[in-house]
XYZ file of C-alpha atoms in Angstrom:
539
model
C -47.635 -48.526 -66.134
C -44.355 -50.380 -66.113
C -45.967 -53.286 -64.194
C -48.516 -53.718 -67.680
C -45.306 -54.157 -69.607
C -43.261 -56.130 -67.681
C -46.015 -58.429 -67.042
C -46.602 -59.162 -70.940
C -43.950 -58.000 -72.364
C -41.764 -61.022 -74.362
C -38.114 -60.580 -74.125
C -36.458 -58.672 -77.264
C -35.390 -61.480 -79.662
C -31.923 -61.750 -79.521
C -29.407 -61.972 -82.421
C -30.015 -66.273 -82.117
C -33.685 -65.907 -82.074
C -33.304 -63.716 -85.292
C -31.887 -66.695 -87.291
C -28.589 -64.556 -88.163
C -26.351 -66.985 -86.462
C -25.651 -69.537 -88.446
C -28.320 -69.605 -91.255
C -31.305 -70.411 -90.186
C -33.623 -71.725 -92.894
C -35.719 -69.138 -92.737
C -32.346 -66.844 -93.641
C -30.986 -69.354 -95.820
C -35.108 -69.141 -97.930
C -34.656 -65.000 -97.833
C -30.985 -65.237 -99.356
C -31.983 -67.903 -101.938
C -35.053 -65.729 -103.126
C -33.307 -62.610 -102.951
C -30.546 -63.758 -105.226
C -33.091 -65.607 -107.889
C -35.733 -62.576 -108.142
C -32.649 -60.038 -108.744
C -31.164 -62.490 -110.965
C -34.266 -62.887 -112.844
C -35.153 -59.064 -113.028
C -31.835 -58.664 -114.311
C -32.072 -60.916 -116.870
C -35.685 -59.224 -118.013
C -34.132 -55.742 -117.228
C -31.585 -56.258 -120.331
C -33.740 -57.035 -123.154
C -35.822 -54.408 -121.528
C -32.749 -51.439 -121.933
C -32.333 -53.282 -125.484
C -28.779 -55.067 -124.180
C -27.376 -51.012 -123.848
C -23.924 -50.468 -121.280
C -24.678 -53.967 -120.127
C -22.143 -53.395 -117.488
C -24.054 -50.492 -116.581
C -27.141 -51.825 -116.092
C -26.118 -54.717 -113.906
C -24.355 -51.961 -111.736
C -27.121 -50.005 -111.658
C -29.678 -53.036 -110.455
C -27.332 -53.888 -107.750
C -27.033 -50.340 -106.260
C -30.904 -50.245 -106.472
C -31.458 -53.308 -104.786
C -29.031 -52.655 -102.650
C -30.848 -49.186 -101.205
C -34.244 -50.960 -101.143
C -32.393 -53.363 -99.081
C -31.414 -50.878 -96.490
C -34.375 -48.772 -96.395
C -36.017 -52.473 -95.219
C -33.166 -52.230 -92.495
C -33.802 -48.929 -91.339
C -37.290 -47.268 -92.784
C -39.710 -50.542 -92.045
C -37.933 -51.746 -88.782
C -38.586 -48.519 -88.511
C -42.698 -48.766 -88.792
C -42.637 -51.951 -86.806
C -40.462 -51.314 -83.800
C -43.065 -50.358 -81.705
C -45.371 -53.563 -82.993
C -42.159 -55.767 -81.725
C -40.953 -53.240 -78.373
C -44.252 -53.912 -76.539
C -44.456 -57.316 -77.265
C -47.573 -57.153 -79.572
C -45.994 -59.083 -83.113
C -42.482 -61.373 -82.782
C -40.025 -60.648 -85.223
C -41.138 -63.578 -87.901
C -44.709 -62.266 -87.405
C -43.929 -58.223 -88.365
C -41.678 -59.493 -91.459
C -44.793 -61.602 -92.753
C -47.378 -58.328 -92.221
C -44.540 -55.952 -93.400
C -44.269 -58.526 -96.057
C -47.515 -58.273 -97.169
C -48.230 -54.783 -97.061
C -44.735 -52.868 -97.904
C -45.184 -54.850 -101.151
C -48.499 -54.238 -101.870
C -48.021 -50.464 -101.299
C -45.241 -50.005 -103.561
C -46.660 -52.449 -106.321
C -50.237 -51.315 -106.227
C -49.718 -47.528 -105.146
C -45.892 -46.697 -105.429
C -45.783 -43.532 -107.858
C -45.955 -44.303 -111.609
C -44.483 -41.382 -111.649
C -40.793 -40.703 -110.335
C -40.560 -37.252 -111.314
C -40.053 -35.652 -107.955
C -37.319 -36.427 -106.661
C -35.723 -35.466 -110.475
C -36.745 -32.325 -110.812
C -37.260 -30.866 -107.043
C -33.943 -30.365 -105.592
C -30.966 -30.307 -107.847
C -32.024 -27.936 -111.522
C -29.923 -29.599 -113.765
C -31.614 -27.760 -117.221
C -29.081 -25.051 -116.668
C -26.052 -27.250 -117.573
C -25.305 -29.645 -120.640
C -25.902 -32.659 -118.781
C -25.142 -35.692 -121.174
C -27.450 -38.644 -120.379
C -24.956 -40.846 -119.672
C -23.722 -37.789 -116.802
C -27.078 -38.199 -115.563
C -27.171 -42.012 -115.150
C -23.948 -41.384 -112.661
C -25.190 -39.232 -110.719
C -28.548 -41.357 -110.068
C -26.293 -44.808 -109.269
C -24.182 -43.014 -107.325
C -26.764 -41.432 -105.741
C -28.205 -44.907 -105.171
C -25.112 -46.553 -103.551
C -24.213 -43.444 -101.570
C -27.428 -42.965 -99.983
C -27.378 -46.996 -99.443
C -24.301 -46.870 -97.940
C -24.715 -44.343 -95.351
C -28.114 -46.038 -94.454
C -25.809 -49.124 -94.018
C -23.783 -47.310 -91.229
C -26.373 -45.597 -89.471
C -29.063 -49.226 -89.564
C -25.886 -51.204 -87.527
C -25.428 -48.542 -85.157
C -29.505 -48.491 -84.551
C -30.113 -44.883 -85.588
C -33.170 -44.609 -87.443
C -32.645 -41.902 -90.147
C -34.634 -40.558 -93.067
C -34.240 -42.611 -96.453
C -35.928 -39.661 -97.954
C -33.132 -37.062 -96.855
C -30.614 -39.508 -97.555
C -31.346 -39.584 -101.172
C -32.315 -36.273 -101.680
C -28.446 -35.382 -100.155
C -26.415 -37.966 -102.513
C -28.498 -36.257 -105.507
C -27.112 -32.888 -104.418
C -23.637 -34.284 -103.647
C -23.046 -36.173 -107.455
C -24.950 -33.064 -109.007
C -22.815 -30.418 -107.619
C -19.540 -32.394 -108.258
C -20.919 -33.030 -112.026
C -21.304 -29.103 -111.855
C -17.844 -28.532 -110.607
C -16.652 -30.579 -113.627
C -18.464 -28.937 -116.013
C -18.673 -24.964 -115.319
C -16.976 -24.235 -111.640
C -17.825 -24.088 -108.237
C -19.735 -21.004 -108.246
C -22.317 -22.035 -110.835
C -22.275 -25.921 -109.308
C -24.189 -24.543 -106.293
C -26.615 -22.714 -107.863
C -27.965 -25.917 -109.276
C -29.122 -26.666 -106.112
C -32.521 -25.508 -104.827
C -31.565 -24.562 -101.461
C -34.883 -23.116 -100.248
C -35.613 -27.299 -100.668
C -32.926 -28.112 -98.350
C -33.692 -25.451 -95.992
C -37.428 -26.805 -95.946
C -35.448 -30.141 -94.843
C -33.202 -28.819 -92.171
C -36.910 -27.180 -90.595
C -38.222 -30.975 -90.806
C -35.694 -31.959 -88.562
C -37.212 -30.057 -85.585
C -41.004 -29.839 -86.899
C -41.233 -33.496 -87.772
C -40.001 -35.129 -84.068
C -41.712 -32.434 -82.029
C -45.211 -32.428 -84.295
C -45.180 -36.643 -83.687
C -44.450 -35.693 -80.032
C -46.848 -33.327 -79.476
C -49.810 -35.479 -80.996
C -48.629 -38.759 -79.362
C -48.061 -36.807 -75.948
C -51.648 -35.590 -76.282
C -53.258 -38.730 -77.237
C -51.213 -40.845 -75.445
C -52.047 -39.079 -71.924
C -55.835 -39.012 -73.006
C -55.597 -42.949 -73.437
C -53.245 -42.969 -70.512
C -56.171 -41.158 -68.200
C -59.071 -42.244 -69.720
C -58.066 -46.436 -69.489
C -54.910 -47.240 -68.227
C -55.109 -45.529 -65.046
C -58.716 -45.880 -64.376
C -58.188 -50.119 -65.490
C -55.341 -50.230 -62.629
C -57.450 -48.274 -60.372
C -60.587 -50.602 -61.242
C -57.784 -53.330 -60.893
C -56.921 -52.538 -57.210
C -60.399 -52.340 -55.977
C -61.238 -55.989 -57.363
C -58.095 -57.037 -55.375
C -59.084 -55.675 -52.229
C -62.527 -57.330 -52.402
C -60.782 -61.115 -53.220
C -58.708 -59.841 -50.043
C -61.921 -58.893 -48.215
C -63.675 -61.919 -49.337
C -60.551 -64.322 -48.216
C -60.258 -62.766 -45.105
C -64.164 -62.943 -44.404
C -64.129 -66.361 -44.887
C -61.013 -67.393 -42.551
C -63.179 -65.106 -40.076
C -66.295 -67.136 -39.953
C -64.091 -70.481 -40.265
C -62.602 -69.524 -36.923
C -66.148 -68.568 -35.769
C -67.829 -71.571 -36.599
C -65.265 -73.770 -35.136
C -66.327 -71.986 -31.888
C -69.345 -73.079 -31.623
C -70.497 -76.322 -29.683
C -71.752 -79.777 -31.773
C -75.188 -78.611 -32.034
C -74.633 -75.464 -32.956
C -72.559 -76.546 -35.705
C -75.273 -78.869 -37.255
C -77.930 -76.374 -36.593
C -75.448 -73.969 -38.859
C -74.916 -76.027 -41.655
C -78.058 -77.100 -41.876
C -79.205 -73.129 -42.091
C -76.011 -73.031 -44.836
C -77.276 -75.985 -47.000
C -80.729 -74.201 -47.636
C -79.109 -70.635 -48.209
C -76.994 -72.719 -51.195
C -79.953 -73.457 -52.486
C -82.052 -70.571 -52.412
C -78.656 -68.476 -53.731
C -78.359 -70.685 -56.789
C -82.116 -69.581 -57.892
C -80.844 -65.955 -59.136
C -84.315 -64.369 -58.511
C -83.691 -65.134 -55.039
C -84.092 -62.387 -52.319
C -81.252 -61.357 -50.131
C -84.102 -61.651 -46.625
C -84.960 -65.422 -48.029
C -80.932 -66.123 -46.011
C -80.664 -67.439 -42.855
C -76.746 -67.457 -42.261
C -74.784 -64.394 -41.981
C -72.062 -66.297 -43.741
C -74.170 -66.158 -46.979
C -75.363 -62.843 -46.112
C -71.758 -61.353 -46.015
C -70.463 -63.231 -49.230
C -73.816 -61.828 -50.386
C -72.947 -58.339 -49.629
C -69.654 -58.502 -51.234
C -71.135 -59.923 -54.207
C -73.267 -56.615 -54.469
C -69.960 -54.555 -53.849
C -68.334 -56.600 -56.860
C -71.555 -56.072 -59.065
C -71.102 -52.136 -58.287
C -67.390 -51.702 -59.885
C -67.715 -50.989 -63.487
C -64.490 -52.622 -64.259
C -64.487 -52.816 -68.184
C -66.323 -49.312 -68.484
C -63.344 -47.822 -70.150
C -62.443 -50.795 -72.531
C -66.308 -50.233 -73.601
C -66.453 -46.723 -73.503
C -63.423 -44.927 -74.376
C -61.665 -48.131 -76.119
C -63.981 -48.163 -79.386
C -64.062 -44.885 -79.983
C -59.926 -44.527 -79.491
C -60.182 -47.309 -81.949
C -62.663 -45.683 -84.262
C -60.670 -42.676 -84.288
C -57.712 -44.173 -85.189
C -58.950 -46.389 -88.256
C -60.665 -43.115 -89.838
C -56.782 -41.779 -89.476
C -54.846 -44.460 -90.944
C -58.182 -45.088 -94.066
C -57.487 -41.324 -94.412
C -53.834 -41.883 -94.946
C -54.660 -44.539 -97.601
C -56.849 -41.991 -99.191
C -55.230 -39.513 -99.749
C -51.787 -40.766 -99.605
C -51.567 -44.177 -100.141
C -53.876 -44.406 -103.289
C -53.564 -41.321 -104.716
C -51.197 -42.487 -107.287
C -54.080 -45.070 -108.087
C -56.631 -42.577 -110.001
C -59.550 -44.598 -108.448
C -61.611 -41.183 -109.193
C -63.120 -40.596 -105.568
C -64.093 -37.090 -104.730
C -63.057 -35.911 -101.441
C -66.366 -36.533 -100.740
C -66.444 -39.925 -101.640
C -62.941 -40.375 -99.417
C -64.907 -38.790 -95.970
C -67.783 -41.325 -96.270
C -65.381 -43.914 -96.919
C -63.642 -42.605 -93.558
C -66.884 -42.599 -92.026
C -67.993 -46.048 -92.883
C -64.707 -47.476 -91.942
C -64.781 -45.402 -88.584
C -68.267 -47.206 -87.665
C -67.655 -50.472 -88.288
C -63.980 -50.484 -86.014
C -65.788 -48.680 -83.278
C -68.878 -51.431 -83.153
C -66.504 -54.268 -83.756
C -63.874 -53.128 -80.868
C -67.048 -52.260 -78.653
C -68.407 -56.213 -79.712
C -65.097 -57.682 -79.139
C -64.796 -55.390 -75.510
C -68.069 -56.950 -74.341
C -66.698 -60.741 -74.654
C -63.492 -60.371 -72.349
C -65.715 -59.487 -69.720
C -64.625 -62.404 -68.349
C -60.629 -61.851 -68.443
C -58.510 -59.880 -66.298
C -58.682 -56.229 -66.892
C -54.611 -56.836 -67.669
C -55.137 -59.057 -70.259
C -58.644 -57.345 -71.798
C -56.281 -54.388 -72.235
C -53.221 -55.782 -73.931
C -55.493 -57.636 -76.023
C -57.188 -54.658 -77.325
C -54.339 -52.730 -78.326
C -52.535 -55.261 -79.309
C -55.578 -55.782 -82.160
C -55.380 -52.032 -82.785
C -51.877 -51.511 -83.225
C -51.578 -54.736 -85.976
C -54.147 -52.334 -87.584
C -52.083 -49.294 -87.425
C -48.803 -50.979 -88.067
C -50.333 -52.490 -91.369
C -51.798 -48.760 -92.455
C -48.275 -47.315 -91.640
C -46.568 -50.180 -93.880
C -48.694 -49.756 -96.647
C -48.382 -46.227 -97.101
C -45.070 -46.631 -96.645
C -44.543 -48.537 -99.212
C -46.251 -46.349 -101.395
C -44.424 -43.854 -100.571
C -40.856 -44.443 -99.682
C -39.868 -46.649 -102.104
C -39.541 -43.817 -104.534
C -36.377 -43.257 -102.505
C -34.854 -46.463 -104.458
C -36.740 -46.727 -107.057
C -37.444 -42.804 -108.018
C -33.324 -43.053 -109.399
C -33.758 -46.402 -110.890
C -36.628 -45.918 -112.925
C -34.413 -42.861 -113.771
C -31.565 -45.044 -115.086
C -33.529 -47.533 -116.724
C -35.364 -45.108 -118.727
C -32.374 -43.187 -120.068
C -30.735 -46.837 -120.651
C -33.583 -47.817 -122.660
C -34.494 -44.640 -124.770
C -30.687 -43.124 -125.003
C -32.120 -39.578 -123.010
C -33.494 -37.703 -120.239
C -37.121 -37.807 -120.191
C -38.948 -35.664 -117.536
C -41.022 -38.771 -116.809
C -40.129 -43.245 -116.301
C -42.585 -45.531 -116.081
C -41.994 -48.126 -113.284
C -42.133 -51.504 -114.903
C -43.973 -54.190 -111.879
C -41.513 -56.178 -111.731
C -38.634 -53.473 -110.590
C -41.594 -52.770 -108.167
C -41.735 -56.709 -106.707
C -37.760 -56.956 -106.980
C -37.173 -53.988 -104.896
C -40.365 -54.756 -102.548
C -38.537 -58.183 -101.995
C -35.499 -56.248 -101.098
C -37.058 -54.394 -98.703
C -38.102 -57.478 -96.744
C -34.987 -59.558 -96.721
C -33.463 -56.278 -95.627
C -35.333 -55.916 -93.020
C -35.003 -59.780 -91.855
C -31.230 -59.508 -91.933
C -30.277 -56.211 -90.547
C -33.444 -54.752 -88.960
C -32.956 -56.067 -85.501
C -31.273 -52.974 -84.084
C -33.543 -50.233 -85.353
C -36.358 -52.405 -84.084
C -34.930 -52.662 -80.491
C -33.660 -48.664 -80.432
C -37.603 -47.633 -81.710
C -39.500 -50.392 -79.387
C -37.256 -51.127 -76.231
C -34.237 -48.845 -75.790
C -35.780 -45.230 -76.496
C -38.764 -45.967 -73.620
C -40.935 -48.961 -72.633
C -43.967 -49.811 -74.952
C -46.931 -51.445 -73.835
C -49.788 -52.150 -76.816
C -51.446 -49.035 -76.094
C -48.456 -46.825 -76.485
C -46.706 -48.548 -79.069
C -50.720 -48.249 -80.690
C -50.931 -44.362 -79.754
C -46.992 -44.028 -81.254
C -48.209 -45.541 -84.896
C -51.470 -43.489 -84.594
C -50.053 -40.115 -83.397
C -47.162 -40.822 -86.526
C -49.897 -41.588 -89.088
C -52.221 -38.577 -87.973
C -48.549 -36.223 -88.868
C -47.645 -37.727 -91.987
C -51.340 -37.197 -92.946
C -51.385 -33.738 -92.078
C -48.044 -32.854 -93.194
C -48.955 -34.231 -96.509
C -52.147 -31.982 -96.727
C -50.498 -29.052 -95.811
C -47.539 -29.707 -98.067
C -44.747 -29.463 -94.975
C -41.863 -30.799 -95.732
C -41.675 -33.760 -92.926
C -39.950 -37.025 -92.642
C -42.313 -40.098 -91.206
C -39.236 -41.957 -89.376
C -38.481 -38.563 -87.519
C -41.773 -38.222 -86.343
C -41.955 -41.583 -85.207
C -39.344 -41.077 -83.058
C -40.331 -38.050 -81.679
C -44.178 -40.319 -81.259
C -42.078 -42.757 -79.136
C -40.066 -39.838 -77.381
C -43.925 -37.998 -76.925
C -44.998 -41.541 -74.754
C -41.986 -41.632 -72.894
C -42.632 -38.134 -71.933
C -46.291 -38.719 -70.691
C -44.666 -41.727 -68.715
C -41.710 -40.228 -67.522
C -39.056 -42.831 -68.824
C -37.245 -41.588 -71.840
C -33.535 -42.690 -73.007
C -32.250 -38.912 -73.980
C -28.265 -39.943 -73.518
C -29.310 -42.550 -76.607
C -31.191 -39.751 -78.824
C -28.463 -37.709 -78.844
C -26.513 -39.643 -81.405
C -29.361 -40.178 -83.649
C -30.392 -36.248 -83.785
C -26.729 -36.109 -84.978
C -27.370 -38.917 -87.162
C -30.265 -37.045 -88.693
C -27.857 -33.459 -89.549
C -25.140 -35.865 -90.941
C -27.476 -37.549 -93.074
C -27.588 -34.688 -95.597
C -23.932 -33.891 -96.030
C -22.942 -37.897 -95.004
C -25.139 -38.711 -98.335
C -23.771 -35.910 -100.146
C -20.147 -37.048 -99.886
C -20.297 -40.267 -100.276
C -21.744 -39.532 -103.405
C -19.210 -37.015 -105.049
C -17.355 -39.827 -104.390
C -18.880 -42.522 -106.091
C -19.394 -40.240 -108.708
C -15.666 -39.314 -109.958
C -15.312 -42.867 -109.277
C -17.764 -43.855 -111.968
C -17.066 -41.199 -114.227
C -13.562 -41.953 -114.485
C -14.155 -45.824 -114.898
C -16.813 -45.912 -117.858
């Protein structure tokens, strides 16, 4: 396969290309708009907490923004690397579709509610937590988690926002317990049949995403790719065939004597004619020059060379939008209360399912024409925008809670003076932190991109397509079986699942992040007592 890639593949964009040295405009617009829509929320934000521990608040807003701004870095370069590794989206391009959906996800479907990340993995009813107590250990929470995504985005590792947070909660909590009543009740705060769920997720969740994108990617792999390059080489040999049978006859007919010659061409004219009526019949020729190209015309005629692309393609295709409409569904949407049965969701599916499959099977029949090379690329490269922009909006529904779950927290206790079990997200924290999500993926993204798309194994649009796909299909099923799984783990082990199937992984470079992906938990968790005692001692 490595001859698809490197024959389509656009170089990486380098650290220039990314606008980072020197401002580019393009940097210079991000920074500008970044600054003004935080400044502006925060002006909103404090007649919204009635002007309460102004100083508070501010901090508060800039911890938040500052951990959507790294799960950009690391969770959506994350969704995209594969887009940008096989060459299907340019950098500028995946920050204007992440733009567009990450948003929209975490405005339109990103919980109202922010209650589980409260109440699921540190029980703080036990203890007399003081609101303000509780506003601590969210920030610093918030700029713990922030900061050890931070680390891990420059060194490339992709790691799990989600487990980040979760382990700065438990770090600030059991410190806060500590303080309060000892060590020995401190830890019993702590759910730990929750945290033992998410030390199984870091085995289930890379080698589930493997599994399916091994599966699917070595159907795809049998089904097109190889059958394309084997349909490939036999149209080469007939060009060669053809070439060589016309060199042949050249030599031939310069062998002949004057007469000859005219007699021959003569014979040739009137075969060009009666081979440019198409209802011709192969007896009406008179030269064997026309009967030969003739003959390899019918060979040509006999290779089914876009069969797969027709066959297999659409339904791949058809497959894969049913997975990524299902993840909208029931994931994406389901904070939305649109009322649709289950019912209603499967002929949704359905629907969506049969219009892909007879729009990729429409748009298969008209590159008959192109290479099979370029018919392929093209394909996937249509299919895995599609999957990219599922992935993203989900996301966004979904993982934003890791920045904003806390926040609303804050804001709510800042506004009403105590802990309610429920905080409504106002929009705008929604758009501000959306925002942030973008600009942090345009500023320090580049290396997760390059460790997901290039440096793990080679993608090519159909495995960076069957990557997304295989990731989506997890999450999905995860979800619906309640498993406790993180989506950038099993992208990775997606990407890991391809390079299996094509025999190229990078395991000396997934070493580090598997460490990366223990650490997060206690790395978070530290961080976090520290921020803390820091905070508590300084308001």
């Amino acid at each position: 396969m490595s001859h698809h890639a490197s024959s389509v593949n656009p170089t990486p964009a380098g650290p220039a290309s990314l606008g980072v040295a020197g401002l580019s405009p393009l940097s210079l617009f991000f920074a500008i708009g970044f600054i003004a829509m935080t400044a502006y929320f925060m002006y909103w934000g404090l007649d919204y907490t009635n002007h309460s521990q102004v100083m508070l608040f501010i901090l508060a807003t800039l911890f938040g923004v500052f951990m959507a701004f790294n799960i950009g870095g690391n969770d959506v370069a994350n969704s995209f690397g594969t887009s940008v590794g096989a060459g299907t989206l340019t950098i500028k391009q995946a920050l204007l579709v992440a733009a567009v959906f990450e948003v929209s996800g975490a405005v339109i479907a990103g919980g109202e509610v922010t209650s589980t990340i409260r109440s699921g993995i540190v029980d703080l009813s036990g203890m007399a937590v003081t609101p303000m107590d509780f506003v601590y250990i969210m920030m610093s929470a918030l700029v713990a988690a922030a900061l050890w995504l931070l680390f891990a985005t420059k060194k490339g590792y992709p790691v799990s926002t989600t487990h980040s947070i979760i382990g700065a909660i438990v770090g600030s909590s059991i410190i806060l317990g500590v303080m309060l009543d000892g060590s020995e009740s401190a830890l019993a705060l702590v759910q730990w049949g929750k945290i033992g769920e998410i030390a199984v997720s870091w085995v289930l969740s890379p080698l589930l995403g493997g599994l399916v994108s091994y599966l699917l990617f070595s159907l795809i792999k049998r089904h097109v790719l190889v059958y394309n390059d084997e349909m490939d080489q036999q149209l080469k040999s007939l060009r060669q065939e053809k070439k060589t049978y016309k060199k042949q006859h050249k030599e031939a007919f310069e062998r002949l004597s004057e007469l000859q010659q005219i007699a021959y061409t003569h014979a040739m004219a009137r075969d060009a004619d009666v081979m440019s009526d198409h209802n011709f019949h192969p007896e009406d020729l008179e030269s064997d020059y026309y009967r030969g190209l003739h003959a390899i015309k019918q060979k040509r005629g006999e290779i089914d060379a876009h069969r797969a692309l027709e066959n297999w393609v659409p339904l791949i295709a058809a497959l894969g939008a049913m997975i990524i409409s299902s993840m909208l569904l029931f994931k994406g949407l389901k904070n939305m209360n649109l009322g649709l049965t289950t019912l209603h969701n499967y002929l949704i599916m359905g629907m969506i399912g049969a219009a892909v499959w007879m729009a990729t099977l429409i748009f298969a029949k008209t590159l008959k024409g192109e290479s099979l090379d370029k018919s392929t690329f093209l394909i996937f490269s249509w299919m895995q925008v599609f999957t990219a922009s599922g992935f993203a909006f989900s996301h966004g529904a979904n993982d934003i809670a890791n920045a904003i779950g806390p926040f609303a927290a804050i804001l709510d206790v800042l506004r009403t003076g105590e802990m309610g079990s429920q905080a409504a997200v106002p929009h705008l924290a929604m758009i501000t932190f959306g925002v942030a999500l973008i600009v942090g993926l345009w500023f320090i993204g580049k290396e997760v991109i390059q460790t997901v798309g290039t440096n793990l194994t080679e993608m090519h649009p159909a495995s960076g397509f069957t990557a997304e796909l295989a990731a989506a299909a997890v999450v999905m099923l995860a979800s619906l079986l309640g498993l406790p799984v993180s989506s950038t783990h099993i992208l990775i082990g997606a990407v890991l699942g391809i390079g299996l199937v094509n025999r190229q992984n990078n395991w000396d470079l997934m070493k580090p992040i598997a460490l990366a992906w223990v650490i997060t938990l206690p790395a978070a968790a530290i961080l976090s007592a520290i921020a803390f005692v820091v905070l508590r001692s300084v308001f």
